[in-house]
mmCIF file of C-alpha atoms in Angstrom:
data_model
loop_
_atom_site.group_PDB
_atom_site.id
_atom_site.type_symbol
_atom_site.label_atom_id
_atom_site.label_comp_id
_atom_site.label_asym_id
_atom_site.label_seq_id
_atom_site.Cartn_x
_atom_site.Cartn_y
_atom_site.Cartn_z
ATOM 1 C CA UNK A 830 0.000 0.000 0.000
ATOM 2 C CA UNK A 831 1.139 3.573 -0.570
ATOM 3 C CA UNK A 832 0.022 7.051 0.359
ATOM 4 C CA UNK A 833 -0.813 10.305 -1.381
ATOM 5 C CA UNK A 834 -0.331 13.498 0.617
ATOM 6 C CA UNK A 835 -2.269 16.713 0.028
ATOM 7 C CA UNK A 836 -2.339 19.962 2.006
ATOM 8 C CA UNK A 837 -5.545 20.161 4.066
ATOM 9 C CA UNK A 838 -6.440 23.595 2.789
ATOM 10 C CA UNK A 839 -5.613 26.216 0.179
ATOM 11 C CA UNK A 840 -7.035 29.726 0.053
ATOM 12 C CA UNK A 841 -7.082 32.081 -2.898
ATOM 13 C CA UNK A 842 -8.825 35.278 -3.939
ATOM 14 C CA UNK A 843 -11.146 35.343 -6.957
ATOM 15 C CA UNK A 844 -9.252 35.704 -10.208
ATOM 16 C CA UNK A 845 -6.014 34.418 -8.724
ATOM 17 C CA UNK A 846 -4.342 31.066 -9.429
ATOM 18 C CA UNK A 847 -4.783 28.146 -7.053
ATOM 19 C CA UNK A 848 -2.275 25.314 -6.936
ATOM 20 C CA UNK A 849 -3.038 22.106 -5.069
ATOM 21 C CA UNK A 850 -0.255 19.570 -4.710
ATOM 22 C CA UNK A 851 -0.295 15.831 -4.205
ATOM 23 C CA UNK A 852 2.828 13.887 -3.265
ATOM 24 C CA UNK A 853 3.550 10.197 -3.348
ATOM 25 C CA UNK A 854 6.454 7.878 -4.018
ATOM 26 C CA UNK A 855 4.502 5.972 -6.664
ATOM 27 C CA UNK A 856 3.615 9.023 -8.732
ATOM 28 C CA UNK A 857 6.668 8.890 -11.037
ATOM 29 C CA UNK A 858 5.410 5.474 -12.170
ATOM 30 C CA UNK A 859 1.660 5.997 -12.090
ATOM 31 C CA UNK A 860 -0.783 8.513 -13.461
ATOM 32 C CA UNK A 861 -2.638 10.868 -11.158
ATOM 33 C CA UNK A 862 -6.262 11.919 -11.332
ATOM 34 C CA UNK A 863 -8.133 14.794 -9.701
ATOM 35 C CA UNK A 864 -11.741 15.036 -8.490
ATOM 36 C CA UNK A 865 -13.772 18.028 -7.347
ATOM 37 C CA UNK A 866 -16.422 17.508 -4.690
ATOM 38 C CA UNK A 867 -18.856 20.168 -3.569
ATOM 39 C CA UNK A 868 -20.849 19.793 -0.315
ATOM 40 C CA UNK A 869 -23.560 17.161 -0.567
ATOM 41 C CA UNK A 870 -22.574 16.173 -4.093
ATOM 42 C CA UNK A 871 -20.752 13.280 -5.700
ATOM 43 C CA UNK A 872 -17.150 13.751 -6.869
ATOM 44 C CA UNK A 873 -16.533 14.950 -10.421
ATOM 45 C CA UNK A 874 -13.441 14.027 -12.439
ATOM 46 C CA UNK A 875 -11.593 17.209 -13.463
ATOM 47 C CA UNK A 876 -8.189 15.858 -14.580
ATOM 48 C CA UNK A 877 -7.117 12.390 -15.709
ATOM 49 C CA UNK A 878 -3.744 10.894 -16.637
ATOM 50 C CA UNK A 879 -1.872 13.762 -14.946
ATOM 51 C CA UNK A 880 -2.938 16.519 -17.324
ATOM 52 C CA UNK A 881 -5.877 15.536 -19.516
ATOM 53 C CA UNK A 882 -9.143 17.406 -19.075
ATOM 54 C CA UNK A 883 -12.486 15.614 -19.561
ATOM 55 C CA UNK A 884 -15.022 17.190 -21.854
ATOM 56 C CA UNK A 885 -17.108 19.799 -20.091
ATOM 57 C CA UNK A 886 -14.406 20.772 -17.598
ATOM 58 C CA UNK A 887 -13.390 24.443 -17.942
ATOM 59 C CA UNK A 888 -9.986 25.218 -19.438
ATOM 60 C CA UNK A 889 -8.946 26.976 -16.229
ATOM 61 C CA UNK A 890 -8.375 23.511 -14.726
ATOM 62 C CA UNK A 891 -5.004 21.976 -15.599
ATOM 63 C CA UNK A 892 -2.690 19.335 -14.222
ATOM 64 C CA UNK A 893 1.037 18.726 -14.219
ATOM 65 C CA UNK A 894 3.514 16.224 -12.885
ATOM 66 C CA UNK A 895 7.100 16.456 -11.690
ATOM 67 C CA UNK A 896 8.803 13.588 -9.944
ATOM 68 C CA UNK A 897 6.893 12.536 -6.844
ATOM 69 C CA UNK A 898 4.526 15.528 -6.964
ATOM 70 C CA UNK A 899 1.530 16.270 -9.128
ATOM 71 C CA UNK A 900 -0.228 19.631 -9.160
ATOM 72 C CA UNK A 901 -3.764 20.727 -9.938
ATOM 73 C CA UNK A 902 -3.793 24.341 -11.113
ATOM 74 C CA UNK A 903 -6.931 26.435 -11.313
ATOM 75 C CA UNK A 904 -6.303 29.669 -13.188
ATOM 76 C CA UNK A 905 -8.607 32.627 -12.674
ATOM 77 C CA UNK A 906 -10.373 31.008 -9.732
ATOM 78 C CA UNK A 907 -14.103 31.613 -9.508
ATOM 79 C CA UNK A 908 -16.367 31.439 -6.476
ATOM 80 C CA UNK A 909 -17.943 28.258 -7.881
ATOM 81 C CA UNK A 910 -14.562 26.502 -7.662
ATOM 82 C CA UNK A 911 -14.760 26.426 -3.873
ATOM 83 C CA UNK A 912 -14.818 22.709 -3.089
ATOM 84 C CA UNK A 913 -12.820 19.767 -1.832
ATOM 85 C CA UNK A 914 -10.287 18.367 -4.273
ATOM 86 C CA UNK A 915 -8.919 14.830 -4.150
ATOM 87 C CA UNK A 916 -5.988 13.323 -6.014
ATOM 88 C CA UNK A 917 -6.027 9.615 -6.828
ATOM 89 C CA UNK A 918 -3.669 7.063 -8.254
ATOM 90 C CA UNK A 919 -3.760 3.327 -8.848
ATOM 91 C CA UNK A 920 -1.878 0.249 -9.864
ATOM 92 C CA UNK A 921 -3.335 -2.982 -11.189
ATOM 93 C CA UNK A 922 -4.960 -4.012 -7.920
ATOM 94 C CA UNK A 923 -5.190 -1.003 -5.617
ATOM 95 C CA UNK A 924 -6.673 2.464 -5.791
ATOM 96 C CA UNK A 925 -5.511 5.209 -3.430
ATOM 97 C CA UNK A 926 -6.953 8.662 -2.759
ATOM 98 C CA UNK A 927 -5.203 11.577 -1.164
ATOM 99 C CA UNK A 928 -6.714 13.005 1.988
ATOM 100 C CA UNK A 929 -8.285 15.930 0.158
ATOM 101 C CA UNK A 930 -7.716 19.673 0.013
ATOM 102 C CA UNK A 931 -10.380 22.224 0.835
ATOM 103 C CA UNK A 932 -10.137 25.137 -1.577
ATOM 104 C CA UNK A 933 -11.503 28.349 -0.105
ATOM 105 C CA UNK A 934 -12.209 31.299 -2.375
ATOM 106 C CA UNK A 935 -11.796 34.376 -0.214
ATOM 107 C CA UNK B 1174 -26.614 10.241 -20.490
ATOM 108 C CA UNK B 1175 -24.698 8.063 -18.058
ATOM 109 C CA UNK B 1176 -26.648 7.441 -14.860
ATOM 110 C CA UNK B 1177 -25.682 5.473 -11.772
ATOM 111 C CA UNK B 1178 -28.301 5.139 -9.043
ATOM 112 C CA UNK B 1179 -27.418 3.493 -5.737
ATOM 113 C CA UNK B 1180 -29.891 1.966 -3.314
ATOM 114 C CA UNK B 1181 -29.987 -0.307 -0.299
ATOM 115 C CA UNK B 1182 -28.373 1.864 2.340
ATOM 116 C CA UNK B 1183 -29.770 2.260 5.825
ATOM 117 C CA UNK B 1184 -29.237 1.690 9.525
ATOM 118 C CA UNK B 1185 -27.792 -1.671 10.552
ATOM 119 C CA UNK B 1186 -26.458 -3.010 13.839
ATOM 120 C CA UNK B 1187 -22.775 -3.927 14.276
ATOM 121 C CA UNK B 1188 -22.211 -7.433 12.982
ATOM 122 C CA UNK B 1189 -25.136 -7.163 10.607
ATOM 123 C CA UNK B 1190 -25.350 -7.353 6.826
ATOM 124 C CA UNK B 1191 -26.530 -5.109 4.037
ATOM 125 C CA UNK B 1192 -26.613 -5.375 0.250
ATOM 126 C CA UNK B 1193 -26.129 -2.282 -1.862
ATOM 127 C CA UNK B 1194 -27.247 -2.048 -5.467
ATOM 128 C CA UNK B 1195 -26.328 0.294 -8.292
ATOM 129 C CA UNK B 1196 -28.509 0.574 -11.393
ATOM 130 C CA UNK B 1197 -26.607 1.735 -14.464
ATOM 131 C CA UNK B 1198 -27.975 3.279 -17.647
ATOM 132 C CA UNK B 1199 -26.851 5.364 -20.580
ATOM 133 C CA UNK B 1200 -23.827 3.229 -21.486
ATOM 134 C CA UNK B 1201 -22.884 -0.363 -22.282
ATOM 135 C CA UNK B 1202 -22.553 -1.617 -18.724
ATOM 136 C CA UNK B 1203 -20.869 -4.884 -19.667
ATOM 137 C CA UNK B 1204 -17.959 -3.009 -21.278
ATOM 138 C CA UNK B 1205 -16.704 -1.292 -18.131
ATOM 139 C CA UNK B 1206 -14.991 -2.053 -14.879
ATOM 140 C CA UNK B 1207 -17.128 -0.873 -11.984
ATOM 141 C CA UNK B 1208 -16.240 0.177 -8.466
ATOM 142 C CA UNK B 1209 -17.487 1.137 -5.031
ATOM 143 C CA UNK B 1210 -15.965 4.120 -3.237
ATOM 144 C CA UNK B 1211 -17.028 5.269 0.229
ATOM 145 C CA UNK B 1212 -16.807 8.440 2.274
ATOM 146 C CA UNK B 1213 -17.208 8.471 6.039
ATOM 147 C CA UNK B 1214 -19.021 11.515 7.461
ATOM 148 C CA UNK B 1215 -16.749 14.551 7.223
ATOM 149 C CA UNK B 1216 -13.883 12.455 5.869
ATOM 150 C CA UNK B 1217 -12.182 11.817 2.540
ATOM 151 C CA UNK B 1218 -12.783 9.314 -0.219
ATOM 152 C CA UNK B 1219 -11.789 5.677 0.215
ATOM 153 C CA UNK B 1220 -11.807 3.115 -2.582
ATOM 154 C CA UNK B 1221 -13.585 -0.097 -1.552
ATOM 155 C CA UNK B 1222 -13.651 -2.537 -4.473
ATOM 156 C CA UNK B 1223 -13.322 -3.008 -8.254
ATOM 157 C CA UNK B 1224 -14.832 -5.635 -10.543
ATOM 158 C CA UNK B 1225 -13.886 -6.478 -14.118
ATOM 159 C CA UNK B 1226 -16.380 -6.401 -16.962
ATOM 160 C CA UNK B 1227 -17.154 -10.131 -16.778
ATOM 161 C CA UNK B 1228 -16.724 -10.420 -13.015
ATOM 162 C CA UNK B 1229 -13.610 -12.586 -13.353
ATOM 163 C CA UNK B 1230 -11.365 -10.184 -11.425
ATOM 164 C CA UNK B 1231 -12.200 -8.446 -8.164
ATOM 165 C CA UNK B 1232 -10.038 -6.306 -5.896
ATOM 166 C CA UNK B 1233 -10.699 -4.976 -2.416
ATOM 167 C CA UNK B 1234 -9.187 -2.572 0.072
ATOM 168 C CA UNK B 1235 -7.588 -4.534 2.920
ATOM 169 C CA UNK B 1236 -10.074 -3.309 5.537
ATOM 170 C CA UNK B 1237 -13.038 -5.043 3.844
ATOM 171 C CA UNK B 1238 -11.414 -8.217 2.527
ATOM 172 C CA UNK B 1239 -13.305 -11.277 3.715
ATOM 173 C CA UNK B 1240 -16.338 -9.193 4.747
ATOM 174 C CA UNK B 1241 -17.497 -7.446 1.553
ATOM 175 C CA UNK B 1242 -18.202 -8.990 -1.853
ATOM 176 C CA UNK B 1243 -18.562 -7.025 -5.070
ATOM 177 C CA UNK B 1244 -20.603 -8.566 -7.877
ATOM 178 C CA UNK B 1245 -22.478 -7.576 -11.021
ATOM 179 C CA UNK B 1246 -25.317 -8.739 -13.263
ATOM 180 C CA UNK B 1247 -24.669 -7.524 -16.787
ATOM 181 C CA UNK B 1248 -28.109 -8.686 -17.950
ATOM 182 C CA UNK B 1249 -29.665 -6.323 -15.408
ATOM 183 C CA UNK B 1250 -27.074 -3.531 -15.781
ATOM 184 C CA UNK B 1251 -26.528 -3.717 -12.050
ATOM 185 C CA UNK B 1252 -23.633 -3.627 -9.605
ATOM 186 C CA UNK B 1253 -23.834 -4.944 -6.050
ATOM 187 C CA UNK B 1254 -21.932 -4.804 -2.790
ATOM 188 C CA UNK B 1255 -22.715 -7.446 -0.188
ATOM 189 C CA UNK B 1256 -21.505 -6.204 3.184
ATOM 190 C CA UNK B 1257 -21.261 -8.646 6.093
ATOM 191 C CA UNK B 1258 -19.895 -8.361 9.638
ATOM 192 C CA UNK B 1259 -20.407 -4.617 9.514
ATOM 193 C CA UNK B 1260 -18.502 -2.384 11.892
ATOM 194 C CA UNK B 1261 -19.030 1.166 13.076
ATOM 195 C CA UNK B 1262 -16.096 2.252 10.915
ATOM 196 C CA UNK B 1263 -17.984 1.103 7.808
ATOM 197 C CA UNK B 1264 -20.423 3.982 8.315
ATOM 198 C CA UNK B 1265 -20.194 6.060 5.146
ATOM 199 C CA UNK B 1266 -21.830 7.203 1.969
ATOM 200 C CA UNK B 1267 -21.162 4.497 -0.601
ATOM 201 C CA UNK B 1268 -20.730 5.612 -4.198
ATOM 202 C CA UNK B 1269 -20.978 3.468 -7.296
ATOM 203 C CA UNK B 1270 -18.504 4.587 -9.964
ATOM 204 C CA UNK B 1271 -17.723 3.646 -13.547
ATOM 205 C CA UNK B 1272 -14.085 2.758 -14.035
ATOM 206 C CA UNK B 1273 -11.624 3.420 -16.787
ATOM 207 C CA UNK B 1274 -9.083 0.666 -16.295
ATOM 208 C CA UNK B 1275 -5.901 -0.854 -17.631
ATOM 209 C CA UNK B 1276 -3.107 -2.897 -16.108
ATOM 210 C CA UNK B 1277 -1.367 0.294 -15.044
ATOM 211 C CA UNK B 1278 -4.112 2.815 -14.371
ATOM 212 C CA UNK B 1279 -7.615 3.167 -13.052
ATOM 213 C CA UNK B 1280 -9.867 6.142 -12.536
ATOM 214 C CA UNK B 1281 -13.558 6.924 -12.209
ATOM 215 C CA UNK B 1282 -15.281 9.016 -14.842
ATOM 216 C CA UNK B 1283 -18.882 8.826 -13.611
ATOM 217 C CA UNK B 1284 -20.258 8.580 -10.083
ATOM 218 C CA UNK B 1285 -23.669 7.976 -8.577
ATOM 219 C CA UNK B 1286 -25.126 10.198 -5.883
ATOM 220 C CA UNK B 1287 -24.389 7.691 -3.141
ATOM 221 C CA UNK B 1288 -26.301 5.775 -0.496
ATOM 222 C CA UNK B 1289 -25.729 6.193 3.241
ATOM 223 C CA UNK B 1290 -24.872 3.202 5.386
ATOM 224 C CA UNK B 1291 -24.975 3.716 9.145
ATOM 225 C CA UNK B 1292 -23.676 0.997 11.449
ATOM 226 C CA UNK B 1293 -24.865 1.616 14.976
ATOM 227 C CA UNK B 1294 -26.661 -0.077 17.831
#
C-alpha cells in the first residue's frame, strides 16, 4: 500500500491562481487523477492521466507532474470553484486517494 | 446520459449485513470495470472494491477483505456490494462509480449520488 499526501487547505482570492499539490512515491510510475467535490454532491473528475481534461471541464483547470509531486492548477479562480479536491492514483490491484484539500475562495 | 443510481443503504447493527445495489444506464454496462468508493461523514474518499467487466477479477481494500463482496449482473445492468460483519467504521456514503481501467491505471469518470450506510446499535 502507498500514500498520497495533500495539504488540508488552500485559500485564494477570486481571479487568482490556485495550486493544489499531491505527493507520493509511486507518482513517477503511475498517473494521477483529480476530483472536485462540492458539499452534498458526488465527486466529479476534473483531470485524468496527470494533465488531460475531460469534456465539459473548464480550461482553467489543468494538471502537471514532476517527480513525486503532481499539481492541480486552477487559473482565474471563480467562487464556484470552492470545493474539496482529491488526487487519486492506482496500480493494477489497488486504488488510493489523497486526503483531500479544501479550496476556499476568499 | 450516463446514470448510476445506488440503493440499499440504511441503519444496521454492528455485525449485521446489508446489500447495496447500483442501477446503471446510458452506457454499455458490460464493457466497463465498476467500483465502489465510500466516504465516512466529514472524511475523505476511500476506494472499496473493483470488478472487471465479466466479473472474473475483483479487488478490495484490505479493511473489507473477507467481509465485503462485489458482484455484477450484466443482464440487469446492475452492480452490487454485499456487506457482512459490519462495523461502526464502515459507516459512510457508498458511491458506485464507472471505471476506466488498464493494467497500469484506473480512474472513475462517472459517479452515482451515493447511499448512506450507518452501522450503529
